[in-house]
mmCIF file of C-alpha atoms in Angstrom:
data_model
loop_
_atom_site.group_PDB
_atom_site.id
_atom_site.type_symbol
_atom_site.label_atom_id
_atom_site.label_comp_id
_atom_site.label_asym_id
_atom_site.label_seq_id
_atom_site.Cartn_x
_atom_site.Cartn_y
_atom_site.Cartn_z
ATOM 1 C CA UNK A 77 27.090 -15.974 27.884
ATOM 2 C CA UNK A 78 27.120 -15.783 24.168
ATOM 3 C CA UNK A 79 28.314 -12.615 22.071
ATOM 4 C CA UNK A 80 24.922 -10.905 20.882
ATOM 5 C CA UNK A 81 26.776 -9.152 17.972
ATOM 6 C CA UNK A 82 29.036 -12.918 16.671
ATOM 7 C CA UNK A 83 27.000 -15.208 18.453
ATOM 8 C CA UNK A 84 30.476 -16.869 19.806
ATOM 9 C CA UNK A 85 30.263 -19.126 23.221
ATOM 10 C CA UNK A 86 33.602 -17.946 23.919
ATOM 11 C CA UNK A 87 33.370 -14.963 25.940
ATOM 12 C CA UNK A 88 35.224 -13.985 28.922
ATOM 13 C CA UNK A 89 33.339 -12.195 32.063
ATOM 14 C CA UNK A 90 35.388 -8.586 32.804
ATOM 15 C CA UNK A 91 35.363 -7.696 36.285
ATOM 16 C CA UNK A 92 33.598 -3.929 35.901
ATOM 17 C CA UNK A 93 29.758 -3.990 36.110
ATOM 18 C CA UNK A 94 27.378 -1.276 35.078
ATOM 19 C CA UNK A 95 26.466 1.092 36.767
ATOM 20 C CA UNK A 96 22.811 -0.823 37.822
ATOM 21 C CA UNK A 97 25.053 -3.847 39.108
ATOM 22 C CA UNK A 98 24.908 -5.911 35.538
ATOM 23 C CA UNK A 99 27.729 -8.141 34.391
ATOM 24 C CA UNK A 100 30.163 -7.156 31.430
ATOM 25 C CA UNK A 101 31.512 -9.559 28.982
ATOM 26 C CA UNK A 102 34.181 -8.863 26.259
ATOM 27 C CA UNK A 103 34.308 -11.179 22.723
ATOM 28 C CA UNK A 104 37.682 -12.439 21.737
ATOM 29 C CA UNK A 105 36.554 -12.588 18.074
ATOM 30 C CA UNK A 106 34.819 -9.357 17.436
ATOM 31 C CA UNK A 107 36.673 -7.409 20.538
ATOM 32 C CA UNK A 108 33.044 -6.368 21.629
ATOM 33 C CA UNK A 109 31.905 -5.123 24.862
ATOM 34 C CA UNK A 110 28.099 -6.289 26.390
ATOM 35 C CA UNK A 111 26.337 -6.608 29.656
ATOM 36 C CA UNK A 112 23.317 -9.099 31.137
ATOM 37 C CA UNK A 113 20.670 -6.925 28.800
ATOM 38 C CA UNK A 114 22.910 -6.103 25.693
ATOM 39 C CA UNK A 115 20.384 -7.529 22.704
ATOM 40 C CA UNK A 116 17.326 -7.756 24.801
ATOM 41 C CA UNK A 117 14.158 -5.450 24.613
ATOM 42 C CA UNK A 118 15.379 -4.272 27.942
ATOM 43 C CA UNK A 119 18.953 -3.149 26.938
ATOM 44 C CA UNK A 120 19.486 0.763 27.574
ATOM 45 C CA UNK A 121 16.846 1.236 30.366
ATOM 46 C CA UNK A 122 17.908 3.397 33.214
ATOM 47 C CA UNK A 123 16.180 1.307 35.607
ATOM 48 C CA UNK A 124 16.894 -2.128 36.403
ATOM 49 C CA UNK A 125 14.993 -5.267 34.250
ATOM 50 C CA UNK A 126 12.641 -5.960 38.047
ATOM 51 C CA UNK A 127 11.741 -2.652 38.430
ATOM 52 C CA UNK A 128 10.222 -1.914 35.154
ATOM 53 C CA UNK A 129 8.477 -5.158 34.569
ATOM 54 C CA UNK A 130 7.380 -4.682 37.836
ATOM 55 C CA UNK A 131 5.522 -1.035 36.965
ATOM 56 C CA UNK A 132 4.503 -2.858 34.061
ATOM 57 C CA UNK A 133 2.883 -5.920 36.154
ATOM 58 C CA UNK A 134 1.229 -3.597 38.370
ATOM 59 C CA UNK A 135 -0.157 -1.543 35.662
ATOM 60 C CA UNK A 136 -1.916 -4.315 34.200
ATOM 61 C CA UNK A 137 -3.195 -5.853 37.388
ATOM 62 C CA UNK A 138 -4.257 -3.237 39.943
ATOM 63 C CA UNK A 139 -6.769 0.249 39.376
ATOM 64 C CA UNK A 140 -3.522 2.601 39.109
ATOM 65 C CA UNK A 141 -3.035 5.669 36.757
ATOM 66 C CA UNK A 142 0.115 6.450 35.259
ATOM 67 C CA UNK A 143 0.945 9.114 37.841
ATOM 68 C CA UNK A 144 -0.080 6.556 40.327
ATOM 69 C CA UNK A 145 2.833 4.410 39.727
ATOM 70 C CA UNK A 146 5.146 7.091 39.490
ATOM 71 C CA UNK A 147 4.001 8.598 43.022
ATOM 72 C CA UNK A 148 3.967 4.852 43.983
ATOM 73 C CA UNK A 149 8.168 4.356 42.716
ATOM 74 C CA UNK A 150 8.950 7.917 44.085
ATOM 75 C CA UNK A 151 8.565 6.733 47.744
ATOM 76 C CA UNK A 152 11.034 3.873 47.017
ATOM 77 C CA UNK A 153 13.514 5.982 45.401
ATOM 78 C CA UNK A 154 12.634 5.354 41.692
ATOM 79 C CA UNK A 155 12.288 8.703 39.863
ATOM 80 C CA UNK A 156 10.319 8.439 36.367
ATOM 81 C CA UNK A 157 7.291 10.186 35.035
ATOM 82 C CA UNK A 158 4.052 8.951 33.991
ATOM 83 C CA UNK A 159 5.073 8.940 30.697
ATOM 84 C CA UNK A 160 7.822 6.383 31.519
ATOM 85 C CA UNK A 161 5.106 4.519 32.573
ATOM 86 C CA UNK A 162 2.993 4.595 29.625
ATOM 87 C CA UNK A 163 6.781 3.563 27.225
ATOM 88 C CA UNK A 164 7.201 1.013 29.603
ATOM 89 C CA UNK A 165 3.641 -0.263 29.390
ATOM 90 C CA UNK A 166 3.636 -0.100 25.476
ATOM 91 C CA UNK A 167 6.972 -1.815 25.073
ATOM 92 C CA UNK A 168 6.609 -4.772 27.459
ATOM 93 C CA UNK A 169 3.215 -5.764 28.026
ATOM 94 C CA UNK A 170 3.047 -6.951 24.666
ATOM 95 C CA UNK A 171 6.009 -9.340 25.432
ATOM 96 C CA UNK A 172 4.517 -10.279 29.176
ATOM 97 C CA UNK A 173 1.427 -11.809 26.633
ATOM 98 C CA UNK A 174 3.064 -13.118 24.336
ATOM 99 C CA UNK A 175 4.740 -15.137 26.489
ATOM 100 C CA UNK A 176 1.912 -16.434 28.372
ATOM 101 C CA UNK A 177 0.317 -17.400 25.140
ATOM 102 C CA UNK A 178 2.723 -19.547 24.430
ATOM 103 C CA UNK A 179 3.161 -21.104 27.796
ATOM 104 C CA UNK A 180 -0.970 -22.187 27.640
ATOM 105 C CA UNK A 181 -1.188 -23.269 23.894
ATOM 106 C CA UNK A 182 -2.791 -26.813 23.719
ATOM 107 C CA UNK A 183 -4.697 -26.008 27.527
ATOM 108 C CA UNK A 184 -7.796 -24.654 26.849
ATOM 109 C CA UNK A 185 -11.211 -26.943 26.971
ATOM 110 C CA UNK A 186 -13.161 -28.082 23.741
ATOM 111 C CA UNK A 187 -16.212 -26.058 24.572
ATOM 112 C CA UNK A 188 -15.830 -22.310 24.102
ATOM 113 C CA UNK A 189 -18.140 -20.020 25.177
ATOM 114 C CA UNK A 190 -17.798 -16.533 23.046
ATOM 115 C CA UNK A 191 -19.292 -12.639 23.337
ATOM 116 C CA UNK A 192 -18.281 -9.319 22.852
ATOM 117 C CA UNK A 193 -18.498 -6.414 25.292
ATOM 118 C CA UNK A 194 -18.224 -2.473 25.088
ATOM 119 C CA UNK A 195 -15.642 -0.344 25.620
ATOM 120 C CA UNK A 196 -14.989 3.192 24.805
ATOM 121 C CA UNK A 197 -11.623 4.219 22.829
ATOM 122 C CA UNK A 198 -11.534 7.739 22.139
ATOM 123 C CA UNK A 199 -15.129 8.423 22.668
ATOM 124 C CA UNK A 200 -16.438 5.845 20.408
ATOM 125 C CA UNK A 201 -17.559 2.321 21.146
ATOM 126 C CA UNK A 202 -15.795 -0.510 20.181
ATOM 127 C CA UNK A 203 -15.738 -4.270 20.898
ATOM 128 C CA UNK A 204 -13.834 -6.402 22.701
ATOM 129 C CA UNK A 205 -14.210 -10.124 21.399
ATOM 130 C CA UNK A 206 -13.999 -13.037 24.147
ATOM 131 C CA UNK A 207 -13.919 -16.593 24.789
ATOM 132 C CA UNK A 208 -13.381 -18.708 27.844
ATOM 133 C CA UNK A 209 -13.621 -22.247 27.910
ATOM 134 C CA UNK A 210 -15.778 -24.919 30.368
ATOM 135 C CA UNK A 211 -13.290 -24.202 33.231
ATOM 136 C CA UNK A 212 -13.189 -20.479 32.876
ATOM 137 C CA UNK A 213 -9.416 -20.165 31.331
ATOM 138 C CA UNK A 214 -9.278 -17.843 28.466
ATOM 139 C CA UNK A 215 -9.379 -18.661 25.314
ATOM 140 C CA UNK A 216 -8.361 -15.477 23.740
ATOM 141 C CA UNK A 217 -9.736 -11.599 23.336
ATOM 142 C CA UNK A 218 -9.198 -9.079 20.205
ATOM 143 C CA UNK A 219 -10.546 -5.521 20.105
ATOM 144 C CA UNK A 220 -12.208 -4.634 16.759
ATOM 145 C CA UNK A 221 -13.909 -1.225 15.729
ATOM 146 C CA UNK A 222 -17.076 -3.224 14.044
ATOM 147 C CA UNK A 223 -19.333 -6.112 15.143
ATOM 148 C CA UNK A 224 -19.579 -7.768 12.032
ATOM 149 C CA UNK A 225 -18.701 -11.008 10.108
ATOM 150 C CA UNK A 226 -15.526 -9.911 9.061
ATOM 151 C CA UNK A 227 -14.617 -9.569 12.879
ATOM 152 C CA UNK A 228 -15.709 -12.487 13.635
ATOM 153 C CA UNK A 229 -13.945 -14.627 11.118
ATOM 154 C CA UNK A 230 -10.822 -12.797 12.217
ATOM 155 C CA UNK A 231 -11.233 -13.469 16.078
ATOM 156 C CA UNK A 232 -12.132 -17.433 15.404
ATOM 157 C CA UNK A 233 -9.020 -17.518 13.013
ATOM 158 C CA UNK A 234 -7.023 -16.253 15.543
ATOM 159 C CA UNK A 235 -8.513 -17.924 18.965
ATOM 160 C CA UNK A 236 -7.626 -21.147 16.695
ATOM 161 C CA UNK A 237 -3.753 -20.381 16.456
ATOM 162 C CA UNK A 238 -3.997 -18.963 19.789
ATOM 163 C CA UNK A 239 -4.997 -22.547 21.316
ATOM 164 C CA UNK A 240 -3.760 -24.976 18.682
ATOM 165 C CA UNK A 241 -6.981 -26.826 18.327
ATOM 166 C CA UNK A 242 -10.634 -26.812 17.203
ATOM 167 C CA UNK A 243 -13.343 -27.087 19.710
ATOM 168 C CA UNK A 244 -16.116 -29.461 19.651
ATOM 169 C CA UNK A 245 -18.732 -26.957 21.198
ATOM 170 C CA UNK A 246 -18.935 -23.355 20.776
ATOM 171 C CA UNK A 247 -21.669 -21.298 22.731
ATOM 172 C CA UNK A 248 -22.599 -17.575 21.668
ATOM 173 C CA UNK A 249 -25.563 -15.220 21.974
ATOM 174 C CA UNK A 250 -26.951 -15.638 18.779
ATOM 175 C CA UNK A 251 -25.730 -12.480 16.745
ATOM 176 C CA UNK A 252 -26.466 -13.267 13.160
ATOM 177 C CA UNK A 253 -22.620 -13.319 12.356
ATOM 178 C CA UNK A 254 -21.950 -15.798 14.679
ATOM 179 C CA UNK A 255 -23.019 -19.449 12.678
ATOM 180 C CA UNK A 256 -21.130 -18.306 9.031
ATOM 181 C CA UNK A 257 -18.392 -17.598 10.879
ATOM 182 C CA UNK A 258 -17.757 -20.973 12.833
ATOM 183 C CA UNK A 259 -18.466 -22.940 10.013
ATOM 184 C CA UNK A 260 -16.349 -21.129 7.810
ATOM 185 C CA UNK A 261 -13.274 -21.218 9.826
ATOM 186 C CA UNK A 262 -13.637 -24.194 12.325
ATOM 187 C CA UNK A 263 -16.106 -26.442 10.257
ATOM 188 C CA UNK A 264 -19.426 -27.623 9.777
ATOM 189 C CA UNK A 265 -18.869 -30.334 12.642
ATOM 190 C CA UNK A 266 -18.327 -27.688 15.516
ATOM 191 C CA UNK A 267 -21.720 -27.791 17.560
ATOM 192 C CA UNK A 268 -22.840 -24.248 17.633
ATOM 193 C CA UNK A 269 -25.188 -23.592 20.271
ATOM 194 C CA UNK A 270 -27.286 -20.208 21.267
ATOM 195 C CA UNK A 271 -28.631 -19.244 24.272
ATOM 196 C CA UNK A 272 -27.364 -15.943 26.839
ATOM 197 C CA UNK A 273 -28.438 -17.693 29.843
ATOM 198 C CA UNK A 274 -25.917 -20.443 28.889
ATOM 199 C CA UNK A 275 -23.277 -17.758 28.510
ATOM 200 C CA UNK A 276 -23.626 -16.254 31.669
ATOM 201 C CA UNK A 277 -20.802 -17.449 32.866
ATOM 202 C CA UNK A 278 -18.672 -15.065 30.506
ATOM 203 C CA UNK A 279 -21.255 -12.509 30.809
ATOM 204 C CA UNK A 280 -19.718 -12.749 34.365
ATOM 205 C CA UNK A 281 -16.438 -13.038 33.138
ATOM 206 C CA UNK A 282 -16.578 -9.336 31.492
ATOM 207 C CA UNK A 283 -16.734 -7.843 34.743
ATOM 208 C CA UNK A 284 -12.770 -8.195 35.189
ATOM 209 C CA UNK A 285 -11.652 -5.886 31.934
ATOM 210 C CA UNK A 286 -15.035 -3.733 32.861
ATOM 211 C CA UNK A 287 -13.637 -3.025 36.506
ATOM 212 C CA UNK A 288 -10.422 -2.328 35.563
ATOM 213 C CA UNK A 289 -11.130 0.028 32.288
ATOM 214 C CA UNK A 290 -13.598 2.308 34.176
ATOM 215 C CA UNK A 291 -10.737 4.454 36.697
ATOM 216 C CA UNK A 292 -8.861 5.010 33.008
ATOM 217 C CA UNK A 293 -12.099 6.701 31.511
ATOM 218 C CA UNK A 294 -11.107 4.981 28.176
ATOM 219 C CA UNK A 295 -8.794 4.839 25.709
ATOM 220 C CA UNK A 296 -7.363 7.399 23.436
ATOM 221 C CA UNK A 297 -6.523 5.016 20.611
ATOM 222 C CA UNK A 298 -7.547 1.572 19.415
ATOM 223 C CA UNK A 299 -3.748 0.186 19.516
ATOM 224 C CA UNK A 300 -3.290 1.302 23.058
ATOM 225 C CA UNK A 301 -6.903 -0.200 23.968
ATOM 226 C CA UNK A 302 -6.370 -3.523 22.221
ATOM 227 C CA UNK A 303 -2.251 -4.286 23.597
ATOM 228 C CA UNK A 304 -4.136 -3.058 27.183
ATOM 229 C CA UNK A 305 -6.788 -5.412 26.767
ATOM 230 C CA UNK A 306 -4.738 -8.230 25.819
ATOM 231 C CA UNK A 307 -1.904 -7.929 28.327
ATOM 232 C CA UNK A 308 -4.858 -7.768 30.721
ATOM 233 C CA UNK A 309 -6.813 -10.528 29.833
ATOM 234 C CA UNK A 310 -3.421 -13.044 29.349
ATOM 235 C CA UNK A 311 -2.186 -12.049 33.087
ATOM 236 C CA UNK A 312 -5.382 -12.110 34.466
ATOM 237 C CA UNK A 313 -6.071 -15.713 33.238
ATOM 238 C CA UNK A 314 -2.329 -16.325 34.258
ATOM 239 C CA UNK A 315 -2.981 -15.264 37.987
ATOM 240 C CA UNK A 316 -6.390 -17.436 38.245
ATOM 241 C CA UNK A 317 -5.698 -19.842 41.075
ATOM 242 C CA UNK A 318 -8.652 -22.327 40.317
ATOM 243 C CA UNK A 319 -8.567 -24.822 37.477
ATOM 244 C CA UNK A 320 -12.157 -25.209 37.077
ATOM 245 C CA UNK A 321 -15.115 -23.531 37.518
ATOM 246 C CA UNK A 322 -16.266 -23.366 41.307
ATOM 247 C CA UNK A 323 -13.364 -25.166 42.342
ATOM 248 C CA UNK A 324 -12.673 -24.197 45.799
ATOM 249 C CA UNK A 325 -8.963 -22.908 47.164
ATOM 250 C CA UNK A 326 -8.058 -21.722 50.692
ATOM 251 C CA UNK A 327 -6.478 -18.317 50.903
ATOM 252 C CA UNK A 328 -3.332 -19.955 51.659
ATOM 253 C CA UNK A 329 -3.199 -21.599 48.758
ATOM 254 C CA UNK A 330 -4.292 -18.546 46.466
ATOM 255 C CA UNK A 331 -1.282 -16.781 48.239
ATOM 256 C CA UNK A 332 0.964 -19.598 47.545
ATOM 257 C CA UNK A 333 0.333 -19.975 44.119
ATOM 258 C CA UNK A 334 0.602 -15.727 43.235
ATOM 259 C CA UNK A 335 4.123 -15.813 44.739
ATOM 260 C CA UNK A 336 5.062 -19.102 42.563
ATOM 261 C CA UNK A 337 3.431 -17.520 39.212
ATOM 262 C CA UNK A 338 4.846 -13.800 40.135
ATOM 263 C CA UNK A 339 8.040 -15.519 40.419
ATOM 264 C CA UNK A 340 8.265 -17.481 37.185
ATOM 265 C CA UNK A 341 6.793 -14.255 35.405
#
């Protein structure tokens, strides 16, 4: 393992652990001491790396409260509080999507299909930008406070970087900001169609962040909302087991492939 504090390859593995069971190395050229996690986001935790990404995973994916999970960790012999939780949650789910942006850039379809939906952050309504491709897969989301054409500028701009390419087709509901915006940012040549019954398969596609955000009775603050939303939205599309739309998979298979993803994540 290489010295976080030199960067030297030459470092020799000491035979004391921590106290959660992690390796110790010493550096023969800056006489430093480090373990598995020294120089990582997850260095000083008093939990082990599994066990808090794990809070963090089911946070994201399953109707739990804070307290939930702490109740949940209590019966297995993990003692935290729900504010643990919430640290945890702010710290690492922004890593957990950044990673899985990365690992689908280039994979989404050339026909987008984009919409914004409600959601209430500190007792006002704000909007949560979406797109999902032909197949389904995400395309990207971005909370704003405004519906407007600034917003949607800045969501095309970034659903662009997100995915590394243009798209031939995009599909919206006809909001006035909608056709200055594509052409603007993605070019004239970008076929921009409008109709909400042909969007009604991400109409459908709301219901995942909708189902999950009503047991938290909103958010108190926009930051919160839009690293929840995102971490949400990348892990969700992460776990999907079908590759197109109406695609059909046994249970087995669904089962098969949540163990393989949970694994690699």
């Amino acid at each position: 393992m290489n010295c976080p504090h030199c960067a030297a390859t030459t470092t020799k593995n000491r035979a004391k652990k921590t106290k959660l069971g992690y390796a110790t190395f010493s550096c023969p050229h800056c006489h430093c001491a480090f373990n598995e996690r020294t120089g990582t986001p997850f260095n000083y935790l008093e939990f082990p790396t599994d066990i808090v990404l794990l809070v963090v995973f089911w946070r994201l994916r399953y109707k739990l409260s804070l307290r939930d999970l702490a109740e949940m960790f209590l019966a297995r012999g993990f003692i935290f509080t729900h504010e643990a939780v919430r640290d945890w949650e702010a710290r690492f789910a922004p890593l957990i999507a950044e990673q899985l942006r990365i690992k689908r850039h280039g994979k989404a379809g050339r026909s987008w299909h984009v919409d914004e939906t409600y959601l209430k952050v500190h007792g006002k309504w704000c909007y949560l930008y979406r797109a999902i491709d032909q197949d389904g897969k995400l395309v990207d989301s971005m909370l704003s406070e405004k519906r407007n054409m600034e917003a949607a500028k800045c969501f095309f701009r970034q659903a662009v970087d997100v995915v590394g390419h243009i798209p031939e087709q995009v599909t919206t509901d006809g909001h006035s900001s909608y056709p200055r915006a594509i052409r603007e940012i993605m070019g004239s040549d970008v076929v921009h169609r409008t109709s909400k019954y042909l969007n009604n398969r991400l109409e459908q596609d709301h219901r995942g962040i909708k189902q999950r955000y009503y047991p938290m009775r909103g958010f108190g603050t926009v930051e919160g909302a839009a690293r929840f939303c995102c971490a949400f939205d990348e892990l969700r599309n992460y776990l999907r087991p079908r590759r197109t739309m109406g695609e059909a998979v046994s249970l087995l298979e669904q089962r098969q492939v949540f163990l393989q993803r949970l694994a690699a994540l």
